mmCIF file of C-alpha atoms in Angstrom:
data_model
loop_
_atom_site.group_PDB
_atom_site.id
_atom_site.type_symbol
_atom_site.label_atom_id
_atom_site.label_comp_id
_atom_site.label_asym_id
_atom_site.label_seq_id
_atom_site.Cartn_x
_atom_site.Cartn_y
_atom_site.Cartn_z
ATOM 1 C CA MET A 1 -57.845 -5.318 6.652
ATOM 2 C CA ASP A 2 -55.113 -5.682 8.841
ATOM 3 C CA GLN A 3 -51.844 -5.256 7.652
ATOM 4 C CA PRO A 4 -49.143 -7.846 10.037
ATOM 5 C CA SER A 5 -45.902 -5.610 10.581
ATOM 6 C CA TYR A 6 -43.281 -6.047 8.059
ATOM 7 C CA GLY A 7 -41.450 -9.121 7.994
ATOM 8 C CA ALA A 8 -44.444 -11.023 9.891
ATOM 9 C CA ASN A 9 -45.837 -13.999 9.277
ATOM 10 C CA HIS A 10 -49.837 -14.638 9.480
ATOM 11 C CA PRO A 11 -50.861 -15.082 12.801
ATOM 12 C CA GLN A 12 -52.887 -18.608 11.439
ATOM 13 C CA GLN A 13 -49.892 -19.673 9.330
ATOM 14 C CA PRO A 14 -49.135 -23.014 10.424
ATOM 15 C CA GLU A 15 -45.654 -24.436 11.712
ATOM 16 C CA PRO A 16 -43.135 -27.024 9.191
ATOM 17 C CA ASN A 17 -44.447 -29.483 12.091
ATOM 18 C CA GLY A 18 -48.291 -28.721 11.943
ATOM 19 C CA GLY A 19 -49.194 -26.543 14.555
ATOM 20 C CA GLU A 20 -49.547 -22.809 14.754
ATOM 21 C CA PHE A 21 -48.062 -19.697 15.363
ATOM 22 C CA SER A 22 -49.561 -17.268 17.904
ATOM 23 C CA ALA A 23 -49.654 -13.601 17.305
ATOM 24 C CA LEU A 24 -46.359 -13.785 19.228
ATOM 25 C CA GLN A 25 -43.697 -16.160 20.655
ATOM 26 C CA PRO A 26 -40.403 -15.856 22.803
ATOM 27 C CA CYS A 27 -37.703 -14.930 20.385
ATOM 28 C CA ALA A 28 -35.103 -18.225 19.478
ATOM 29 C CA GLN A 29 -32.128 -16.357 20.823
ATOM 30 C CA HIS A 30 -33.776 -14.316 23.475
ATOM 31 C CA PRO A 31 -36.309 -16.497 25.193
ATOM 32 C CA GLU A 32 -37.794 -13.427 27.363
ATOM 33 C CA ARG A 33 -38.349 -11.383 25.072
ATOM 34 C CA VAL A 34 -41.285 -11.714 22.525
ATOM 35 C CA THR A 35 -42.101 -10.894 18.739
ATOM 36 C CA GLY A 36 -44.684 -11.234 16.305
ATOM 37 C CA VAL A 37 -41.894 -11.132 13.661
ATOM 38 C CA ARG A 38 -40.544 -14.528 11.969
ATOM 39 C CA CYS A 39 -37.638 -15.507 10.107
ATOM 40 C CA GLN A 40 -38.348 -16.354 6.674
ATOM 41 C CA ARG A 41 -35.940 -18.729 5.845
ATOM 42 C CA CYS A 42 -36.957 -21.390 8.846
ATOM 43 C CA GLY A 43 -39.990 -19.546 10.817
ATOM 44 C CA ARG A 44 -37.961 -19.058 14.576
ATOM 45 C CA PRO A 45 -39.113 -15.721 15.848
ATOM 46 C CA VAL A 46 -36.347 -13.215 16.203
ATOM 47 C CA CYS A 47 -36.707 -9.729 17.970
ATOM 48 C CA GLY A 48 -35.641 -7.129 17.126
ATOM 49 C CA ASP A 49 -31.844 -7.743 17.869
ATOM 50 C CA CYS A 50 -32.017 -10.342 16.288
ATOM 51 C CA GLN A 51 -32.775 -9.601 12.909
ATOM 52 C CA VAL A 52 -30.535 -8.919 9.864
ATOM 53 C CA GLN A 53 -32.634 -7.347 6.823
ATOM 54 C CA ALA A 54 -33.036 -9.610 3.666
ATOM 55 C CA ALA A 55 -34.416 -9.162 -0.054
ATOM 56 C CA VAL A 56 -37.461 -9.850 1.521
ATOM 57 C CA GLY A 57 -38.687 -9.541 4.916
ATOM 58 C CA VAL A 58 -35.773 -10.496 7.511
ATOM 59 C CA HIS A 59 -33.760 -13.837 8.649
ATOM 60 C CA CYS A 60 -32.315 -15.121 12.072
ATOM 61 C CA PRO A 61 -28.792 -14.855 12.800
ATOM 62 C CA VAL A 62 -28.752 -19.144 12.409
ATOM 63 C CA CYS A 63 -29.794 -18.824 9.154
ATOM 64 C CA VAL A 64 -27.630 -15.707 8.135
ATOM 65 C CA LYS A 65 -24.708 -17.556 9.746
ATOM 66 C CA SER A 66 -25.367 -20.896 7.423
ATOM 67 C CA ALA A 67 -25.673 -18.838 4.253
ATOM 68 C CA GLN A 68 -22.644 -17.093 4.944
ATOM 69 C CA ALA A 69 -21.040 -20.830 5.262
ATOM 70 C CA GLY A 70 -22.216 -21.775 2.142
ATOM 71 C CA GLN A 71 -20.467 -19.188 0.374
ATOM 72 C CA ARG A 72 -17.403 -19.460 -1.325
ATOM 73 C CA ALA A 73 -14.773 -17.554 -1.052
ATOM 74 C CA VAL A 74 -14.562 -14.508 -3.635
ATOM 75 C CA ARG A 75 -10.342 -15.490 -4.792
ATOM 76 C CA THR A 76 -7.837 -13.753 -7.143
ATOM 77 C CA PRO A 77 -6.407 -15.104 -10.275
ATOM 78 C CA LEU A 78 -3.401 -16.012 -7.881
ATOM 79 C CA GLY A 79 -5.724 -18.178 -5.738
ATOM 80 C CA GLY A 80 -5.360 -15.798 -2.752
ATOM 81 C CA ARG A 81 -8.450 -14.588 -0.719
ATOM 82 C CA LEU A 82 -9.398 -10.931 -1.050
ATOM 83 C CA ALA A 83 -8.883 -8.857 2.309
ATOM 84 C CA ASN A 84 -11.984 -7.300 3.786
ATOM 85 C CA SER A 85 -9.937 -4.454 5.080
ATOM 86 C CA ASN A 86 -5.350 -3.278 4.598
ATOM 87 C CA PRO A 87 -4.268 -5.359 1.363
ATOM 88 C CA MET A 88 -1.006 -4.885 2.861
ATOM 89 C CA LEU A 89 -1.437 -5.823 5.858
ATOM 90 C CA VAL A 90 1.420 -8.206 6.393
ATOM 91 C CA THR A 91 3.693 -6.235 4.463
ATOM 92 C CA TRP A 92 3.647 -3.147 6.825
ATOM 93 C CA SER A 93 4.203 -5.479 9.616
ATOM 94 C CA LEU A 94 7.639 -6.924 8.082
ATOM 95 C CA ILE A 95 8.043 -3.312 7.625
ATOM 96 C CA GLY A 96 7.590 -2.604 10.921
ATOM 97 C CA VAL A 97 9.261 -5.291 12.072
ATOM 98 C CA ASN A 98 12.809 -4.316 10.348
ATOM 99 C CA VAL A 99 12.122 -1.088 11.281
ATOM 100 C CA ALA A 100 11.578 -1.758 15.338
ATOM 101 C CA VAL A 101 14.709 -4.171 15.598
ATOM 102 C CA TYR A 102 17.269 -1.523 13.717
ATOM 103 C CA ALA A 103 15.460 1.100 16.608
ATOM 104 C CA LEU A 104 16.312 -1.547 19.368
ATOM 105 C CA MET A 105 19.887 -2.145 17.901
ATOM 106 C CA TRP A 106 20.775 1.811 17.826
ATOM 107 C CA LEU A 107 19.757 1.971 21.903
ATOM 108 C CA LEU A 108 21.469 -1.229 23.300
ATOM 109 C CA GLN A 109 24.456 0.155 21.036
ATOM 110 C CA LEU A 110 24.392 3.902 23.329
ATOM 111 C CA VAL A 111 24.819 1.064 25.972
ATOM 112 C CA ASN A 112 27.834 -1.133 24.240
ATOM 113 C CA VAL A 113 25.466 -3.450 23.533
ATOM 114 C CA GLN A 114 26.327 -5.218 19.901
ATOM 115 C CA ALA A 115 23.233 -6.688 19.190
ATOM 116 C CA ILE A 116 24.458 -7.129 15.308
ATOM 117 C CA TYR A 117 26.791 -9.450 16.853
ATOM 118 C CA TRP A 118 23.744 -11.495 18.831
ATOM 119 C CA LEU A 119 21.937 -11.364 15.445
ATOM 120 C CA GLY A 120 23.577 -11.761 12.526
ATOM 121 C CA LEU A 121 23.867 -15.392 10.914
ATOM 122 C CA ALA A 122 27.867 -17.007 10.127
ATOM 123 C CA PRO A 123 27.647 -20.196 9.064
ATOM 124 C CA VAL A 124 30.363 -21.224 12.072
ATOM 125 C CA VAL A 125 27.884 -20.376 14.955
ATOM 126 C CA ALA A 126 24.551 -20.873 12.653
ATOM 127 C CA PHE A 127 24.003 -25.111 14.740
ATOM 128 C CA ASP A 128 25.229 -23.702 18.164
ATOM 129 C CA GLU A 129 22.809 -20.687 17.923
ATOM 130 C CA PRO A 130 19.688 -22.046 15.748
ATOM 131 C CA TRP A 131 18.174 -18.441 16.280
ATOM 132 C CA ARG A 132 20.623 -16.688 13.962
ATOM 133 C CA ILE A 133 18.796 -18.332 10.821
ATOM 134 C CA VAL A 134 16.029 -16.737 11.541
ATOM 135 C CA THR A 135 17.138 -13.483 13.185
ATOM 136 C CA SER A 136 19.516 -12.309 10.560
ATOM 137 C CA GLY A 137 16.846 -11.819 8.062
ATOM 138 C CA PHE A 138 15.455 -8.618 10.679
ATOM 139 C CA VAL A 139 18.974 -7.311 11.675
ATOM 140 C CA HIS A 140 20.636 -4.252 9.319
ATOM 141 C CA SER A 141 24.460 -2.519 8.871
ATOM 142 C CA MET A 142 24.193 -0.249 11.854
ATOM 143 C CA THR A 143 27.424 1.799 9.855
ATOM 144 C CA ASN A 144 24.986 2.291 6.772
ATOM 145 C CA PRO A 145 21.002 3.079 7.079
ATOM 146 C CA ALA A 146 20.940 2.998 3.889
ATOM 147 C CA HIS A 147 21.191 -1.202 3.485
ATOM 148 C CA LEU A 148 18.092 -0.717 5.721
ATOM 149 C CA ALA A 149 15.822 1.988 3.867
ATOM 150 C CA LEU A 150 16.314 0.444 0.472
ATOM 151 C CA ASN A 151 15.495 -3.091 1.581
ATOM 152 C CA MET A 152 11.939 -2.152 3.212
ATOM 153 C CA TYR A 153 11.200 0.316 0.114
ATOM 154 C CA THR A 154 11.875 -2.869 -1.970
ATOM 155 C CA LEU A 155 9.667 -5.133 0.237
ATOM 156 C CA TRP A 156 6.584 -1.974 -0.125
ATOM 157 C CA ILE A 157 7.205 -2.387 -3.904
ATOM 158 C CA PHE A 158 6.489 -6.419 -3.458
ATOM 159 C CA GLY A 159 3.976 -6.556 -1.480
ATOM 160 C CA ARG A 160 2.345 -4.107 -3.158
ATOM 161 C CA MET A 161 2.872 -6.499 -6.376
ATOM 162 C CA LEU A 162 2.137 -9.959 -4.659
ATOM 163 C CA GLU A 163 0.695 -9.982 -0.866
ATOM 164 C CA GLY A 164 -3.128 -8.762 -2.288
ATOM 165 C CA GLU A 165 -3.085 -11.525 -4.973
ATOM 166 C CA LEU A 166 -1.692 -14.461 -2.921
ATOM 167 C CA GLY A 167 -3.482 -13.482 -0.021
ATOM 168 C CA ARG A 168 -2.413 -12.772 3.678
ATOM 169 C CA MET A 169 -0.737 -16.171 4.769
ATOM 170 C CA ARG A 170 0.587 -17.232 1.184
ATOM 171 C CA PHE A 171 2.424 -14.260 1.035
ATOM 172 C CA LEU A 172 3.799 -14.593 5.105
ATOM 173 C CA LEU A 173 4.721 -18.174 3.880
ATOM 174 C CA VAL A 174 6.919 -17.546 0.774
ATOM 175 C CA TYR A 175 8.391 -14.221 2.095
ATOM 176 C CA GLY A 176 9.392 -16.925 5.228
ATOM 177 C CA ILE A 177 10.341 -19.857 3.092
ATOM 178 C CA SER A 178 12.551 -17.520 1.096
ATOM 179 C CA LEU A 179 14.418 -15.891 4.513
ATOM 180 C CA LEU A 180 14.784 -19.812 5.271
ATOM 181 C CA GLY A 181 16.419 -20.181 2.334
ATOM 182 C CA GLY A 182 18.392 -17.288 1.601
ATOM 183 C CA SER A 183 19.936 -18.672 6.104
ATOM 184 C CA ALA A 184 20.655 -22.221 4.475
ATOM 185 C CA ALA A 185 22.581 -21.416 1.205
ATOM 186 C CA VAL A 186 25.058 -18.565 3.566
ATOM 187 C CA ILE A 187 25.474 -21.702 5.943
ATOM 188 C CA LEU A 188 26.264 -23.758 3.145
ATOM 189 C CA LEU A 189 28.469 -21.775 0.657
ATOM 190 C CA SER A 190 29.377 -18.267 3.029
ATOM 191 C CA PRO A 191 33.321 -18.510 4.342
ATOM 192 C CA PRO A 192 32.891 -20.198 8.218
ATOM 193 C CA THR A 193 33.077 -17.033 10.115
ATOM 194 C CA THR A 194 31.734 -14.189 7.905
ATOM 195 C CA LEU A 195 28.605 -12.582 9.465
ATOM 196 C CA THR A 196 25.593 -12.433 7.285
ATOM 197 C CA VAL A 197 22.368 -9.884 7.730
ATOM 198 C CA GLY A 198 19.579 -8.021 6.299
ATOM 199 C CA ALA A 199 16.297 -9.136 4.621
ATOM 200 C CA SER A 200 17.576 -9.164 1.447
ATOM 201 C CA GLY A 201 17.308 -13.017 1.164
ATOM 202 C CA ALA A 202 13.938 -12.534 1.260
ATOM 203 C CA ILE A 203 13.054 -9.891 -0.510
ATOM 204 C CA PHE A 204 14.783 -12.521 -3.564
ATOM 205 C CA GLY A 205 12.746 -14.639 -2.595
ATOM 206 C CA LEU A 206 9.575 -12.158 -3.628
ATOM 207 C CA PHE A 207 12.072 -11.545 -6.676
ATOM 208 C CA GLY A 208 11.601 -15.050 -7.598
ATOM 209 C CA ALA A 209 7.394 -15.720 -6.643
ATOM 210 C CA VAL A 210 6.989 -12.791 -9.523
ATOM 211 C CA LEU A 211 9.683 -14.600 -11.897
ATOM 212 C CA ALA A 212 7.093 -17.615 -10.990
ATOM 213 C CA VAL A 213 4.021 -16.052 -11.480
ATOM 214 C CA THR A 214 5.450 -14.951 -14.746
ATOM 215 C CA LEU A 215 6.464 -18.443 -16.281
ATOM 216 C CA TRP A 216 3.573 -19.881 -14.356
ATOM 217 C CA GLY A 217 0.461 -18.070 -13.530
ATOM 218 C CA PRO A 218 -2.066 -16.128 -15.668
ATOM 219 C CA LYS A 219 -1.091 -15.517 -19.870
ATOM 220 C CA HIS A 220 -1.140 -12.392 -19.318
ATOM 221 C CA HIS A 221 1.917 -12.130 -16.722
ATOM 222 C CA ARG A 222 3.933 -13.802 -19.170
ATOM 223 C CA SER A 223 4.343 -10.113 -21.255
ATOM 224 C CA ASN A 224 7.134 -8.709 -18.918
ATOM 225 C CA LEU A 225 8.876 -11.634 -18.628
ATOM 226 C CA THR A 226 11.863 -10.307 -20.275
ATOM 227 C CA SER A 227 11.821 -7.160 -17.798
ATOM 228 C CA ILE A 228 11.880 -9.467 -14.971
ATOM 229 C CA LEU A 229 14.567 -11.424 -15.783
ATOM 230 C CA VAL A 230 16.558 -7.921 -17.056
ATOM 231 C CA LEU A 231 15.644 -6.848 -13.373
ATOM 232 C CA ILE A 232 16.708 -9.856 -11.116
ATOM 233 C CA GLY A 233 20.163 -10.431 -13.986
ATOM 234 C CA ILE A 234 20.782 -6.705 -12.841
ATOM 235 C CA ASN A 235 20.040 -7.911 -9.476
ATOM 236 C CA VAL A 236 22.387 -10.647 -8.851
ATOM 237 C CA ALA A 237 25.542 -9.660 -10.284
ATOM 238 C CA PHE A 238 25.561 -6.353 -8.292
ATOM 239 C CA GLY A 239 26.058 -9.369 -5.674
ATOM 240 C CA PHE A 240 28.356 -10.552 -7.690
ATOM 241 C CA LEU A 241 30.380 -7.922 -8.502
ATOM 242 C CA VAL A 242 30.628 -5.509 -5.002
ATOM 243 C CA PRO A 243 32.220 -6.634 -2.083
ATOM 244 C CA GLY A 244 30.584 -6.902 1.112
ATOM 245 C CA ILE A 245 26.729 -8.330 -0.828
ATOM 246 C CA SER A 246 26.165 -11.730 0.300
ATOM 247 C CA TRP A 247 25.348 -13.013 -2.942
ATOM 248 C CA GLN A 248 24.792 -16.284 -1.195
ATOM 249 C CA GLY A 249 22.041 -14.707 0.802
ATOM 250 C CA HIS A 250 20.381 -13.797 -2.197
ATOM 251 C CA LEU A 251 20.966 -16.876 -4.563
ATOM 252 C CA GLY A 252 19.503 -18.860 -1.968
ATOM 253 C CA GLY A 253 16.359 -16.661 -1.294
ATOM 254 C CA LEU A 254 15.934 -16.482 -5.264
ATOM 255 C CA VAL A 255 15.235 -20.452 -5.779
ATOM 256 C CA ALA A 256 13.259 -21.066 -2.478
ATOM 257 C CA GLY A 257 10.889 -17.763 -3.284
ATOM 258 C CA THR A 258 10.288 -19.711 -6.982
ATOM 259 C CA ALA A 259 9.958 -22.983 -5.826
ATOM 260 C CA THR A 260 7.553 -22.145 -2.883
ATOM 261 C CA MET A 261 5.916 -19.733 -5.275
ATOM 262 C CA GLY A 262 5.624 -22.507 -8.454
ATOM 263 C CA VAL A 263 4.248 -24.817 -6.156
ATOM 264 C CA LEU A 264 1.459 -22.693 -4.495
ATOM 265 C CA LEU A 265 0.276 -21.658 -8.490
ATOM 266 C CA ALA A 266 0.453 -25.626 -8.908
ATOM 267 C CA ARG A 267 -1.550 -26.142 -6.358
ATOM 268 C CA HIS A 268 -4.181 -23.660 -6.979
ATOM 269 C CA LYS A 269 -4.489 -24.507 -10.428
ATOM 270 C CA ARG A 270 -5.144 -28.297 -9.342
ATOM 271 C CA ALA A 271 -7.911 -26.779 -6.836
ATOM 272 C CA ARG A 272 -9.692 -24.911 -9.203
ATOM 273 C CA PRO A 273 -12.889 -26.737 -11.055
ATOM 274 C CA PRO A 274 -12.908 -27.328 -14.702
ATOM 275 C CA ARG A 275 -14.179 -24.819 -17.048
ATOM 276 C CA GLN A 276 -17.217 -26.567 -18.620
#
């Protein structure tokens, strides 16, 4: 008794169009190659390079791609798409950019170029030099390295908490809008010539995102509400009580981050199919 190779159909099995297969057919993807193996779903001839092992027989690349397109992406309770690789890619990238900018500022300082005065944000120049609205969130005090270290450590903590749950693009969206919100509050509320720098506004936006998740996210997060409120209250008060800290940037980032996360949570709730 003949035993056809794994995944091959019997040579006499009819095609869907009523014809019959010969024992060997040119591969659908590589016509110069002949094969006796066919896709178990559509019947296309598939050579060794095109064969994708399945639970039963083999599938061709076209059927595999079609099946993958029809699969729903696995999402977290907050609506984020699970990352196949580093779940903190955006967090580490943001930390890397901040550290690289700080290193560049030190190099420029060696040739008597004070980059902080070109990149920091002061309301009086915000509209003439609008790039400062963004760049101010990536420069830090040159006289106080702890400013950078504390901000990056806090960003790492919140990146671990949020990026994997939100997904990369939505985490970056919350961070970016929080940065802009902090800059907007600085422009509106700070003295015109006061120079403001640092990632604190964007990081306070991540505080706000955690608050929004605690208030409006899945119920199991609400047990942390008291501790989150205390933590935010201490940090906000710190900005008002300690000289040299921009409470305006902190407040603007906090409001922007809370609002952005609230919108994302509302959209996710509407997008979820109702339970049967």
